[in-house]
Structure formats: C-alpha cells, structure tokens
CSV table of C-alpha atoms in Angstrom, one decimal:
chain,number,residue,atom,x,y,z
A,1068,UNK,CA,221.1,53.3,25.4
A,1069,UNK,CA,224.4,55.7,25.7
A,1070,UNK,CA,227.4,55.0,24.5
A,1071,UNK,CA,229.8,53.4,27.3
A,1072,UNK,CA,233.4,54.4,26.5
A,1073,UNK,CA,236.1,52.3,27.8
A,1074,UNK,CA,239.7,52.1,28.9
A,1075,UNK,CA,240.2,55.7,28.3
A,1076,UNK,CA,243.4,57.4,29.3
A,1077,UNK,CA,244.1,61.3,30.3
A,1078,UNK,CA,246.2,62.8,28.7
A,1079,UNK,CA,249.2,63.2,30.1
A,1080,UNK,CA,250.4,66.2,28.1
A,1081,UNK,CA,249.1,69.6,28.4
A,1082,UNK,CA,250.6,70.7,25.0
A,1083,UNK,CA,249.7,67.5,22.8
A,1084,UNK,CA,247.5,69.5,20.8
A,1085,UNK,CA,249.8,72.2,20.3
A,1086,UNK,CA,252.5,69.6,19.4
A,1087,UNK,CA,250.8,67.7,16.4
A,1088,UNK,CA,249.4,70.6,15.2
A,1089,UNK,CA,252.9,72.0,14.9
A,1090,UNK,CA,254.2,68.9,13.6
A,1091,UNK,CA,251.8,68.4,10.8
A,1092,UNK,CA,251.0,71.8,10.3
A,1093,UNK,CA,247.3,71.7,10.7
A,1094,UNK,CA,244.5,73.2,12.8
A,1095,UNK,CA,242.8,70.7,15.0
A,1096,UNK,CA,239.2,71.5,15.2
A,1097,UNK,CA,237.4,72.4,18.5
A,1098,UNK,CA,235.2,69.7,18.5
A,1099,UNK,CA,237.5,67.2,17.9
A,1100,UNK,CA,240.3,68.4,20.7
A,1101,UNK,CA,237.2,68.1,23.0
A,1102,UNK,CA,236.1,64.9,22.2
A,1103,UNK,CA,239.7,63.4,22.0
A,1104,UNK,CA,240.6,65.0,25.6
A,1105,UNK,CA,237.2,63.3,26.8
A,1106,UNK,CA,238.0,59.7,25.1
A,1107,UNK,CA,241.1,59.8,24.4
A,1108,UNK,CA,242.6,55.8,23.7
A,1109,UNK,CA,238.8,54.9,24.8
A,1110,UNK,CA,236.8,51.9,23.0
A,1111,UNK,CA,232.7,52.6,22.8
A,1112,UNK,CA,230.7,49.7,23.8
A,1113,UNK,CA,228.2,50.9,20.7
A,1114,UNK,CA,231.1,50.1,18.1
A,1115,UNK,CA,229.1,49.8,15.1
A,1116,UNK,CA,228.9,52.4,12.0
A,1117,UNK,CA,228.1,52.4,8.5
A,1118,UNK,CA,229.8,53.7,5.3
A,1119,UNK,CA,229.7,54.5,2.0
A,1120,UNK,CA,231.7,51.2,1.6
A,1121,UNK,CA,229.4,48.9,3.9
A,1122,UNK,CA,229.5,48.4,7.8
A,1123,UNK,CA,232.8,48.6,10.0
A,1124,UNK,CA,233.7,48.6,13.7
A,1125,UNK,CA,235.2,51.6,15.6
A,1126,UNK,CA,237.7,50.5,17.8
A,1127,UNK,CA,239.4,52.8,19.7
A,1128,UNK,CA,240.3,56.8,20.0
A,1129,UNK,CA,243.9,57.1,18.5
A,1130,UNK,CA,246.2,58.3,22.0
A,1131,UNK,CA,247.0,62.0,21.0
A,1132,UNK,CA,250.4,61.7,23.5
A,1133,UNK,CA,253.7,61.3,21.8
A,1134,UNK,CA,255.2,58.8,24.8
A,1135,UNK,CA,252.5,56.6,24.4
A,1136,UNK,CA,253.4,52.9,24.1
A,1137,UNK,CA,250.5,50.8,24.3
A,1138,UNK,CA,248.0,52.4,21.8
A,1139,UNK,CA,247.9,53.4,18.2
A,1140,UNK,CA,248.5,57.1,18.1
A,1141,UNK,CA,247.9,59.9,16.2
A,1142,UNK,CA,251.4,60.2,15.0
A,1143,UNK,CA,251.5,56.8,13.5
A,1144,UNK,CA,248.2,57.4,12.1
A,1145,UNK,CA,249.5,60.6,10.7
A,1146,UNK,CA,252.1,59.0,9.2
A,1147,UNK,CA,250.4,55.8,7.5
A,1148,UNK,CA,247.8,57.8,5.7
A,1149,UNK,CA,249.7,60.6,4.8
A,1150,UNK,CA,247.4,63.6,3.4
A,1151,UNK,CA,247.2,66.5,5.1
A,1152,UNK,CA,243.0,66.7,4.7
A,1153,UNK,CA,242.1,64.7,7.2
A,1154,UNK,CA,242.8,64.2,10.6
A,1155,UNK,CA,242.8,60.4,11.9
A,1156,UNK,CA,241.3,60.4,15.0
A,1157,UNK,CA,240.6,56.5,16.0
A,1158,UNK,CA,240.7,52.9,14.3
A,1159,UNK,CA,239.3,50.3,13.8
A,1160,UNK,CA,240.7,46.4,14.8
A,1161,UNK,CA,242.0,45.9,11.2
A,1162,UNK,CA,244.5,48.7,10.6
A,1163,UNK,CA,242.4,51.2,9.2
A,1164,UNK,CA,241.6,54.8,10.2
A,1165,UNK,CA,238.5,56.9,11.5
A,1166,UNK,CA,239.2,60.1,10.1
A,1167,UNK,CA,238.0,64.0,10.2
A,1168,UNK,CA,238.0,66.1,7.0
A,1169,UNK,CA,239.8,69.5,7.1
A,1170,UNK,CA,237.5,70.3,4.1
A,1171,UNK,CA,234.0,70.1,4.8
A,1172,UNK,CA,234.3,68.2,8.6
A,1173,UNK,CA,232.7,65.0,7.1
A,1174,UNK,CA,233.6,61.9,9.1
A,1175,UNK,CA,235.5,58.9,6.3
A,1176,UNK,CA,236.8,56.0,6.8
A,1177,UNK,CA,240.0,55.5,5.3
A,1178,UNK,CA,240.9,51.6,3.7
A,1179,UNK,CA,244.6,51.0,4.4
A,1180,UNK,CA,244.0,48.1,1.7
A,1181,UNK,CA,243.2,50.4,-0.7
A,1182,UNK,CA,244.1,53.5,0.9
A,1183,UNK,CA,240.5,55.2,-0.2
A,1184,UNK,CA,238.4,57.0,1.9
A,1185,UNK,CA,234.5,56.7,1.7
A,1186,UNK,CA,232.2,58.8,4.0
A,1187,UNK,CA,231.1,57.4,7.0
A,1188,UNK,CA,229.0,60.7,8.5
A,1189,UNK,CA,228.4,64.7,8.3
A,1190,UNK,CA,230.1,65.7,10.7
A,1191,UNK,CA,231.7,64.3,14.3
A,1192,UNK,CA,228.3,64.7,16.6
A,1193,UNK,CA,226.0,62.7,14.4
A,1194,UNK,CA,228.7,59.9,13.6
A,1195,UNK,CA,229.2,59.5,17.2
A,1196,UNK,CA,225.4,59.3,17.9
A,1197,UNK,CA,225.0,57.1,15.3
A,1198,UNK,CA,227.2,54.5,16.5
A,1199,UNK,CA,225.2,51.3,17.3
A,1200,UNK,CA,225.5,47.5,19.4
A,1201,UNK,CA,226.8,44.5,17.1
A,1202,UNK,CA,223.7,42.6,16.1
A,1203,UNK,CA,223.5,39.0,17.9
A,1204,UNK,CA,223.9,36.7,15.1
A,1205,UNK,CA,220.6,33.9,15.3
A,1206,UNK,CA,221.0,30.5,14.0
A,1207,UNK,CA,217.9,29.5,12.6
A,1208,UNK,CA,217.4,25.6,12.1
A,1209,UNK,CA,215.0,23.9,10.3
A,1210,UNK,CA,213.9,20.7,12.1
C-alpha cells in the first residue's frame, strides 16, 4: 500500500528555504527541500517507524513558513533542540522531533525527555518507505 499524506499545505514562501538556512546557518539538503516542499505540514496515513529506542509514531511534516500559526514549525523545532547537526524536519504527537543528520544523513529521533537522539533510519528515502499502518490491537478471550 502507499503512503497517503494528509492535510498538507503549500508553501506559501518562495524563499523559506533560503531564510532558515540563513537563520541557522546550515545547508538544507536537496532531498529534504524536496520532500518538505511535497509534504510540507502533511500527516502519513502509514505513521509507524522503529528506532533504536523502540517504536514511535510520525506525526506530521514540521511547516517550513515563518507566518505559520497552526502547525509546529521548523523554527520552533530549531529552537527546542538546539544543535546545529541535525535538521528537524517533522514530530511526532508527544513533542519530540524527526530529525536529519548533517553528518552522515541518518534519520534519528530525538527524546525531548531526554533530549537524546537514537537512529531511526539510513538515510530519508528508506525511512519514509519504511513507514508502516498501526497494528489493530486483538483481544483474545478465553471462554
């Protein structure tokens, strides 16, 4: 089955890229300015992915425009985790981050509990293909 992404939103500035990079002073990868301008604020219905630290739930694309009210965005995301290594680029519902190394392009997830990161995938393509349905949980009864 593909991966169905919701409630995505254009975005509405031509420069955002430009901006954060400027901001921040870091260099967005390619891959990820292209998947951000395809999803960007977007939800998949295949939310599932694992970790180092165990299973976790993506939850949306972090909105990449400044003026944006409504969704997390990369700005505050910047700001929360602080370290210039890694790019947040969407979160989960609990607060914490989906991020992109600058390093070696590995996919982590970062804890704002414990403000760690463990590795969630190799690189952007296969973490997104790898995203996977929530199981149906079964009660099983013994009559």
């Amino acid at each position: 089955m593909n991966n169905t992404w919701n409630y995505k939103e254009d975005l509405q500035d031509p420069e955002a890229f430009e901006k954060i990079e400027k901001q921040y002073d870091i260099k967005i990868p390619e891959k990820l300015k292209d998947f951000v301008a395809e999803h960007n604020g977007a939800s998949p219905s295949e939310c599932v992915f694992d970790s180092e630290g165990g299973e976790h739930l993506f939850g949306a694309v972090l909105s990449f425009d400044s003026g944006e009210t409504c969704k997390t965005t990369i700005y505050q995301a910047m700001d929360t985790v602080q370290n210039k290594s890694v790019i947040p680029f969407a979160e989960d519902p609990f607060g914490n981050y989906i991020c992109l190394s600058m390093e070696n392009g590995k996919i982590l997830f970062w804890s704002h509990e414990t403000d760690e990161m463990t590795v969630a995938g190799d690189e952007l393509e296969s973490f997104l293909k790898g995203l996977h349905p929530i199981k149906k949980m079964v009660k099983s009864y013994n009559l």
